[in-house]
């Protein structure tokens, strides 16, 4: 492997800044001091590894992994895509975790108070590990929009939360996937924490008719890009030191 | 115009939101029967080498209120200073210690708690030893991109004084925000590390 050097610096004008007052909770939860830039050390360039033996057979099937009496209600979908780095190389063998509300926009969480009902057959969590080409796939029901106490009439667009590990702890990322064509994407104070419309569009999954399961489930394609890293070819020090 | 660099852009971050536990610690939030145990709950095996320690504290917002919905991940070396990672090239880490932990802050008190071991020293980019440290990554509702910081140990004064990372902090009054204080509890070391997101004694966060 030639790509053993430090990771490309994060473009923090592409990511959302910490302080985004239209998303009210960020006001008191955003640091005021500048971040201290640090060259990658071995502490950041390593990261945990997860193996298939740690996963169960239904972990990537949200339609069946919480079944009590039958299958959950809602639009059946497949979500799939690839995890790549900024050099467009696949990122194999990394853990992805996802969570979401049910078809009515209700989360299975003790602090959730929305009046839409829980679905007795839907938990809302799943996970999988990317294959050798960086691909992943899971099955679920399409989540509903839900209201939240920010403005008096703010609603989140339908979304699925993603947590992604790379090969290094410095690649760690949490983001949200939105659905093509949802008009609420462009009204959401959380989406609009991202300054650049092109960046927002990277989080909108495309309807993917070629990967639907006919007479069963629609498909959405959602690719994820993690930080890339330099080659050590021109570096004057031993790798890993 | 010039040639294009043809680089992809990193997927932009979004907040983990208030219900991050559904995905990352489902058993903790009463979604049982899906995963046998929440990932990152157990870091230390019975045969792990090194001093067993507890790391605890709270995450406080700009008003001093503890976050009751944060999620913290830690990543650290083993007692010999090696990481349990396929990318670790310096040697084989202790197989009985994962090096990675994940815990929510308590929904009532805001406290987090890790049972881990005290890490050994790890070299900085130029080979000088860094002081023993644990990497923290904090996500929560209202945090748009995960915050990286480091916890150091109050009883490692000599190592802390020569740590090349701590030496990078221009405003020396901010160094103590990264140093956990040590207490004893039933014969075991307990380190308390509070993280202040904003305002007085704001914790140093890193762009790594």
PDB file of C-alpha atoms in Angstrom, chain A residues 51-233:
ATOM      1  CA  UNK A  51     -15.112  -8.152  11.748  1.00  0.00           C
ATOM      2  CA  UNK A  52     -18.069 -10.007  10.283  1.00  0.00           C
ATOM      3  CA  UNK A  53     -18.041 -12.312  13.302  1.00  0.00           C
ATOM      4  CA  UNK A  54     -19.283  -9.373  15.380  1.00  0.00           C
ATOM      5  CA  UNK A  55     -22.438  -9.006  13.264  1.00  0.00           C
ATOM      6  CA  UNK A  56     -25.637 -11.030  13.206  1.00  0.00           C
ATOM      7  CA  UNK A  57     -27.323 -12.276  10.010  1.00  0.00           C
ATOM      8  CA  UNK A  58     -30.201  -9.755  10.210  1.00  0.00           C
ATOM      9  CA  UNK A  59     -28.144  -6.725  11.206  1.00  0.00           C
ATOM     10  CA  UNK A  60     -28.540  -5.163   7.734  1.00  0.00           C
ATOM     11  CA  UNK A  61     -32.257  -5.949   7.483  1.00  0.00           C
ATOM     12  CA  UNK A  62     -34.380  -3.457   9.418  1.00  0.00           C
ATOM     13  CA  UNK A  63     -37.516  -5.093   8.013  1.00  0.00           C
ATOM     14  CA  UNK A  64     -36.793  -8.248   9.961  1.00  0.00           C
ATOM     15  CA  UNK A  65     -34.355  -7.487  12.789  1.00  0.00           C
ATOM     16  CA  UNK A  66     -37.042  -6.297  15.231  1.00  0.00           C
ATOM     17  CA  UNK A  67     -39.993  -8.411  14.027  1.00  0.00           C
ATOM     18  CA  UNK A  68     -42.372  -9.385  16.816  1.00  0.00           C
ATOM     19  CA  UNK A  69     -45.667 -10.275  15.107  1.00  0.00           C
ATOM     20  CA  UNK A  70     -45.005  -9.535  11.444  1.00  0.00           C
ATOM     21  CA  UNK A  71     -43.241  -7.099   9.181  1.00  0.00           C
ATOM     22  CA  UNK A  72     -43.227  -3.327   9.748  1.00  0.00           C
ATOM     23  CA  UNK A  73     -45.637  -1.015   7.922  1.00  0.00           C
ATOM     24  CA  UNK A  74     -44.182   1.312   5.315  1.00  0.00           C
ATOM     25  CA  UNK A  75     -42.540   1.757   1.932  1.00  0.00           C
ATOM     26  CA  UNK A  76     -40.059  -1.095   1.549  1.00  0.00           C
ATOM     27  CA  UNK A  77     -36.686   0.141   0.285  1.00  0.00           C
ATOM     28  CA  UNK A  78     -33.139  -1.056  -0.306  1.00  0.00           C
ATOM     29  CA  UNK A  79     -30.385   1.458   0.456  1.00  0.00           C
ATOM     30  CA  UNK A  80     -27.016   0.710  -1.071  1.00  0.00           C
ATOM     31  CA  UNK A  81     -23.864   2.433  -2.230  1.00  0.00           C
ATOM     32  CA  UNK A  82     -20.128   2.538  -1.844  1.00  0.00           C
ATOM     33  CA  UNK A  83     -17.742   4.008   0.685  1.00  0.00           C
ATOM     34  CA  UNK A  84     -14.877   5.715  -1.145  1.00  0.00           C
ATOM     35  CA  UNK A  85     -12.069   7.984  -0.060  1.00  0.00           C
ATOM     36  CA  UNK A  86     -11.212  11.360  -1.590  1.00  0.00           C
ATOM     37  CA  UNK A  87      -8.804   9.596  -3.969  1.00  0.00           C
ATOM     38  CA  UNK A  88     -11.878   7.666  -5.233  1.00  0.00           C
ATOM     39  CA  UNK A  89     -10.501   4.418  -3.809  1.00  0.00           C
ATOM     40  CA  UNK A  90     -12.969   1.991  -2.259  1.00  0.00           C
ATOM     41  CA  UNK A  91     -12.816   1.693   1.538  1.00  0.00           C
ATOM     42  CA  UNK A  92     -13.295  -2.024   2.275  1.00  0.00           C
ATOM     43  CA  UNK A  93     -14.020  -3.717   5.586  1.00  0.00           C
ATOM     44  CA  UNK A  94     -15.382  -0.757   7.509  1.00  0.00           C
ATOM     45  CA  UNK A  95     -18.399  -0.636   9.784  1.00  0.00           C
ATOM     46  CA  UNK A  96     -21.491   1.383   8.877  1.00  0.00           C
ATOM     47  CA  UNK A  97     -24.319   1.901  11.350  1.00  0.00           C
ATOM     48  CA  UNK A  98     -27.668   3.490  10.563  1.00  0.00           C
ATOM     49  CA  UNK A  99     -30.731   4.577  12.529  1.00  0.00           C
ATOM     50  CA  UNK A 100     -34.033   6.131  11.628  1.00  0.00           C
ATOM     51  CA  UNK A 101     -37.664   6.799  12.519  1.00  0.00           C
ATOM     52  CA  UNK A 102     -40.460   4.496  11.365  1.00  0.00           C
ATOM     53  CA  UNK A 103     -42.762   5.165   8.401  1.00  0.00           C
ATOM     54  CA  UNK A 104     -44.773   7.654  10.464  1.00  0.00           C
ATOM     55  CA  UNK A 105     -41.754   9.638  11.643  1.00  0.00           C
ATOM     56  CA  UNK A 106     -41.701   8.139  15.144  1.00  0.00           C
ATOM     57  CA  UNK A 107     -38.414   7.114  16.774  1.00  0.00           C
ATOM     58  CA  UNK A 108     -38.167   4.238  19.236  1.00  0.00           C
ATOM     59  CA  UNK A 109     -36.512   6.278  21.978  1.00  0.00           C
ATOM     60  CA  UNK A 110     -37.584   7.030  25.534  1.00  0.00           C
ATOM     61  CA  UNK A 111     -37.128  10.777  25.105  1.00  0.00           C
ATOM     62  CA  UNK A 112     -39.251  10.939  21.930  1.00  0.00           C
ATOM     63  CA  UNK A 113     -42.703  12.480  22.508  1.00  0.00           C
ATOM     64  CA  UNK A 114     -44.171  12.712  18.990  1.00  0.00           C
ATOM     65  CA  UNK A 115     -47.776  11.469  18.926  1.00  0.00           C
ATOM     66  CA  UNK A 116     -47.368   9.308  15.809  1.00  0.00           C
ATOM     67  CA  UNK A 117     -47.424   5.688  16.985  1.00  0.00           C
ATOM     68  CA  UNK A 118     -44.563   3.242  17.318  1.00  0.00           C
ATOM     69  CA  UNK A 119     -44.562   0.300  14.943  1.00  0.00           C
ATOM     70  CA  UNK A 120     -44.356  -2.871  17.081  1.00  0.00           C
ATOM     71  CA  UNK A 121     -42.272  -4.543  14.382  1.00  0.00           C
ATOM     72  CA  UNK A 122     -39.753  -1.779  13.754  1.00  0.00           C
ATOM     73  CA  UNK A 123     -36.698  -1.006  15.893  1.00  0.00           C
ATOM     74  CA  UNK A 124     -34.878   1.401  13.592  1.00  0.00           C
ATOM     75  CA  UNK A 125     -31.233   0.344  13.857  1.00  0.00           C
ATOM     76  CA  UNK A 126     -28.941  -1.599  11.540  1.00  0.00           C
ATOM     77  CA  UNK A 127     -25.299  -2.088  10.635  1.00  0.00           C
ATOM     78  CA  UNK A 128     -23.084  -3.721   8.049  1.00  0.00           C
ATOM     79  CA  UNK A 129     -19.453  -3.934   6.907  1.00  0.00           C
ATOM     80  CA  UNK A 130     -18.333  -2.831   3.434  1.00  0.00           C
ATOM     81  CA  UNK A 131     -17.131  -5.555   1.064  1.00  0.00           C
ATOM     82  CA  UNK A 132     -13.788  -5.625  -0.755  1.00  0.00           C
ATOM     83  CA  UNK A 133     -15.033  -3.022  -3.242  1.00  0.00           C
ATOM     84  CA  UNK A 134     -16.376  -0.751  -0.533  1.00  0.00           C
ATOM     85  CA  UNK A 135     -20.017  -1.677  -1.204  1.00  0.00           C
ATOM     86  CA  UNK A 136     -22.756  -1.893   1.396  1.00  0.00           C
ATOM     87  CA  UNK A 137     -26.476  -2.659   1.297  1.00  0.00           C
ATOM     88  CA  UNK A 138     -29.370  -2.803   3.720  1.00  0.00           C
ATOM     89  CA  UNK A 139     -33.139  -3.150   3.632  1.00  0.00           C
ATOM     90  CA  UNK A 140     -35.591  -1.014   5.587  1.00  0.00           C
ATOM     91  CA  UNK A 141     -38.799   1.004   5.334  1.00  0.00           C
ATOM     92  CA  UNK A 142     -38.668   4.607   4.199  1.00  0.00           C
ATOM     93  CA  UNK A 143     -38.789   6.886   7.259  1.00  0.00           C
ATOM     94  CA  UNK A 144     -41.451   9.574   7.612  1.00  0.00           C
ATOM     95  CA  UNK A 145     -40.878  13.274   8.191  1.00  0.00           C
ATOM     96  CA  UNK A 146     -41.261  14.466  11.781  1.00  0.00           C
ATOM     97  CA  UNK A 147     -41.750  17.738  13.625  1.00  0.00           C
ATOM     98  CA  UNK A 148     -39.200  19.032  16.117  1.00  0.00           C
ATOM     99  CA  UNK A 149     -39.078  21.900  18.586  1.00  0.00           C
ATOM    100  CA  UNK A 150     -36.751  24.384  16.888  1.00  0.00           C
ATOM    101  CA  UNK A 151     -38.959  26.899  15.134  1.00  0.00           C
ATOM    102  CA  UNK A 152     -42.638  26.485  15.996  1.00  0.00           C
ATOM    103  CA  UNK A 153     -43.319  24.630  12.742  1.00  0.00           C
ATOM    104  CA  UNK A 154     -40.052  22.958  11.794  1.00  0.00           C
ATOM    105  CA  UNK A 155     -40.122  19.476  10.273  1.00  0.00           C
ATOM    106  CA  UNK A 156     -37.205  17.236   9.435  1.00  0.00           C
ATOM    107  CA  UNK A 157     -37.197  15.804   5.920  1.00  0.00           C
ATOM    108  CA  UNK A 158     -37.243  12.010   5.693  1.00  0.00           C
ATOM    109  CA  UNK A 159     -33.726  10.921   6.589  1.00  0.00           C
ATOM    110  CA  UNK A 160     -31.552   8.051   7.725  1.00  0.00           C
ATOM    111  CA  UNK A 161     -28.632   8.728  10.076  1.00  0.00           C
ATOM    112  CA  UNK A 162     -25.304   7.120   9.126  1.00  0.00           C
ATOM    113  CA  UNK A 163     -22.252   6.472  11.283  1.00  0.00           C
ATOM    114  CA  UNK A 164     -19.130   5.464   9.337  1.00  0.00           C
ATOM    115  CA  UNK A 165     -15.756   4.196  10.505  1.00  0.00           C
ATOM    116  CA  UNK A 166     -12.808   4.395   8.159  1.00  0.00           C
ATOM    117  CA  UNK A 167      -9.480   2.724   8.675  1.00  0.00           C
ATOM    118  CA  UNK A 168      -8.312   5.546  10.927  1.00  0.00           C
ATOM    119  CA  UNK A 169     -10.050   7.266  13.822  1.00  0.00           C
ATOM    120  CA  UNK A 170      -9.545  10.600  12.094  1.00  0.00           C
ATOM    121  CA  UNK A 171     -11.895   9.447   9.298  1.00  0.00           C
ATOM    122  CA  UNK A 172     -14.745   8.968  11.773  1.00  0.00           C
ATOM    123  CA  UNK A 173     -17.934  10.545  10.429  1.00  0.00           C
ATOM    124  CA  UNK A 174     -21.615  10.845  11.258  1.00  0.00           C
ATOM    125  CA  UNK A 175     -23.998  12.243   8.675  1.00  0.00           C
ATOM    126  CA  UNK A 176     -27.577  11.989   7.385  1.00  0.00           C
ATOM    127  CA  UNK A 177     -28.994  10.662   4.123  1.00  0.00           C
ATOM    128  CA  UNK A 178     -31.935  12.402   2.480  1.00  0.00           C
ATOM    129  CA  UNK A 179     -34.219  11.229  -0.334  1.00  0.00           C
ATOM    130  CA  UNK A 180     -34.314  12.534  -3.904  1.00  0.00           C
ATOM    131  CA  UNK A 181     -37.126  14.959  -4.594  1.00  0.00           C
ATOM    132  CA  UNK A 182     -38.106  15.727  -1.006  1.00  0.00           C
ATOM    133  CA  UNK A 183     -39.073  19.448  -0.936  1.00  0.00           C
ATOM    134  CA  UNK A 184     -38.461  19.612   2.809  1.00  0.00           C
ATOM    135  CA  UNK A 185     -34.703  19.162   2.364  1.00  0.00           C
ATOM    136  CA  UNK A 186     -34.458  22.808   1.334  1.00  0.00           C
ATOM    137  CA  UNK A 187     -36.507  24.061   4.304  1.00  0.00           C
ATOM    138  CA  UNK A 188     -34.601  22.292   7.075  1.00  0.00           C
ATOM    139  CA  UNK A 189     -32.429  24.256   9.561  1.00  0.00           C
ATOM    140  CA  UNK A 190     -30.184  21.200  10.086  1.00  0.00           C
ATOM    141  CA  UNK A 191     -29.601  20.644   6.370  1.00  0.00           C
ATOM    142  CA  UNK A 192     -28.881  24.352   5.980  1.00  0.00           C
ATOM    143  CA  UNK A 193     -26.054  24.201   8.523  1.00  0.00           C
ATOM    144  CA  UNK A 194     -24.106  23.021   5.449  1.00  0.00           C
ATOM    145  CA  UNK A 195     -23.060  26.232   3.677  1.00  0.00           C
ATOM    146  CA  UNK A 196     -22.709  24.917   0.114  1.00  0.00           C
ATOM    147  CA  UNK A 197     -25.652  23.604  -1.897  1.00  0.00           C
ATOM    148  CA  UNK A 198     -23.312  21.232  -3.754  1.00  0.00           C
ATOM    149  CA  UNK A 199     -22.328  19.716  -0.421  1.00  0.00           C
ATOM    150  CA  UNK A 200     -25.979  19.223   0.546  1.00  0.00           C
ATOM    151  CA  UNK A 201     -26.609  17.411  -2.722  1.00  0.00           C
ATOM    152  CA  UNK A 202     -23.949  14.851  -1.743  1.00  0.00           C
ATOM    153  CA  UNK A 203     -26.291  13.781   1.030  1.00  0.00           C
ATOM    154  CA  UNK A 204     -29.321  13.246  -1.200  1.00  0.00           C
ATOM    155  CA  UNK A 205     -29.705   9.617  -2.258  1.00  0.00           C
ATOM    156  CA  UNK A 206     -30.897   8.994  -5.801  1.00  0.00           C
ATOM    157  CA  UNK A 207     -33.844   6.773  -6.646  1.00  0.00           C
ATOM    158  CA  UNK A 208     -32.187   3.754  -8.270  1.00  0.00           C
ATOM    159  CA  UNK A 209     -34.629   1.829 -10.444  1.00  0.00           C
ATOM    160  CA  UNK A 210     -31.920  -0.592 -11.577  1.00  0.00           C
ATOM    161  CA  UNK A 211     -31.535  -1.945  -8.074  1.00  0.00           C
ATOM    162  CA  UNK A 212     -35.171  -2.208  -7.055  1.00  0.00           C
ATOM    163  CA  UNK A 213     -36.464  -5.618  -6.088  1.00  0.00           C
ATOM    164  CA  UNK A 214     -39.411  -5.977  -8.504  1.00  0.00           C
ATOM    165  CA  UNK A 215     -42.760  -6.385  -6.751  1.00  0.00           C
ATOM    166  CA  UNK A 216     -40.897  -5.978  -3.434  1.00  0.00           C
ATOM    167  CA  UNK A 217     -38.807  -2.879  -2.684  1.00  0.00           C
ATOM    168  CA  UNK A 218     -37.645   0.388  -4.261  1.00  0.00           C
ATOM    169  CA  UNK A 219     -33.948   1.221  -4.110  1.00  0.00           C
ATOM    170  CA  UNK A 220     -31.930   4.338  -3.273  1.00  0.00           C
ATOM    171  CA  UNK A 221     -28.214   4.728  -3.944  1.00  0.00           C
ATOM    172  CA  UNK A 222     -26.095   6.625  -1.434  1.00  0.00           C
ATOM    173  CA  UNK A 223     -22.310   6.852  -1.834  1.00  0.00           C
ATOM    174  CA  UNK A 224     -20.202   8.094   1.068  1.00  0.00           C
ATOM    175  CA  UNK A 225     -16.782   9.725   0.790  1.00  0.00           C
ATOM    176  CA  UNK A 226     -14.255   9.595   3.634  1.00  0.00           C
ATOM    177  CA  UNK A 227     -11.012  11.526   3.934  1.00  0.00           C
ATOM    178  CA  UNK A 228      -8.198  10.441   1.628  1.00  0.00           C
ATOM    179  CA  UNK A 229      -4.548  10.217   2.583  1.00  0.00           C
ATOM    180  CA  UNK A 230      -1.207  11.156   1.153  1.00  0.00           C
ATOM    181  CA  UNK A 231       1.320   8.776  -0.270  1.00  0.00           C
ATOM    182  CA  UNK A 232       4.500   8.505   1.802  1.00  0.00           C
ATOM    183  CA  UNK A 233       6.635   8.376  -1.358  1.00  0.00           C
TER     184      UNK A 233
END
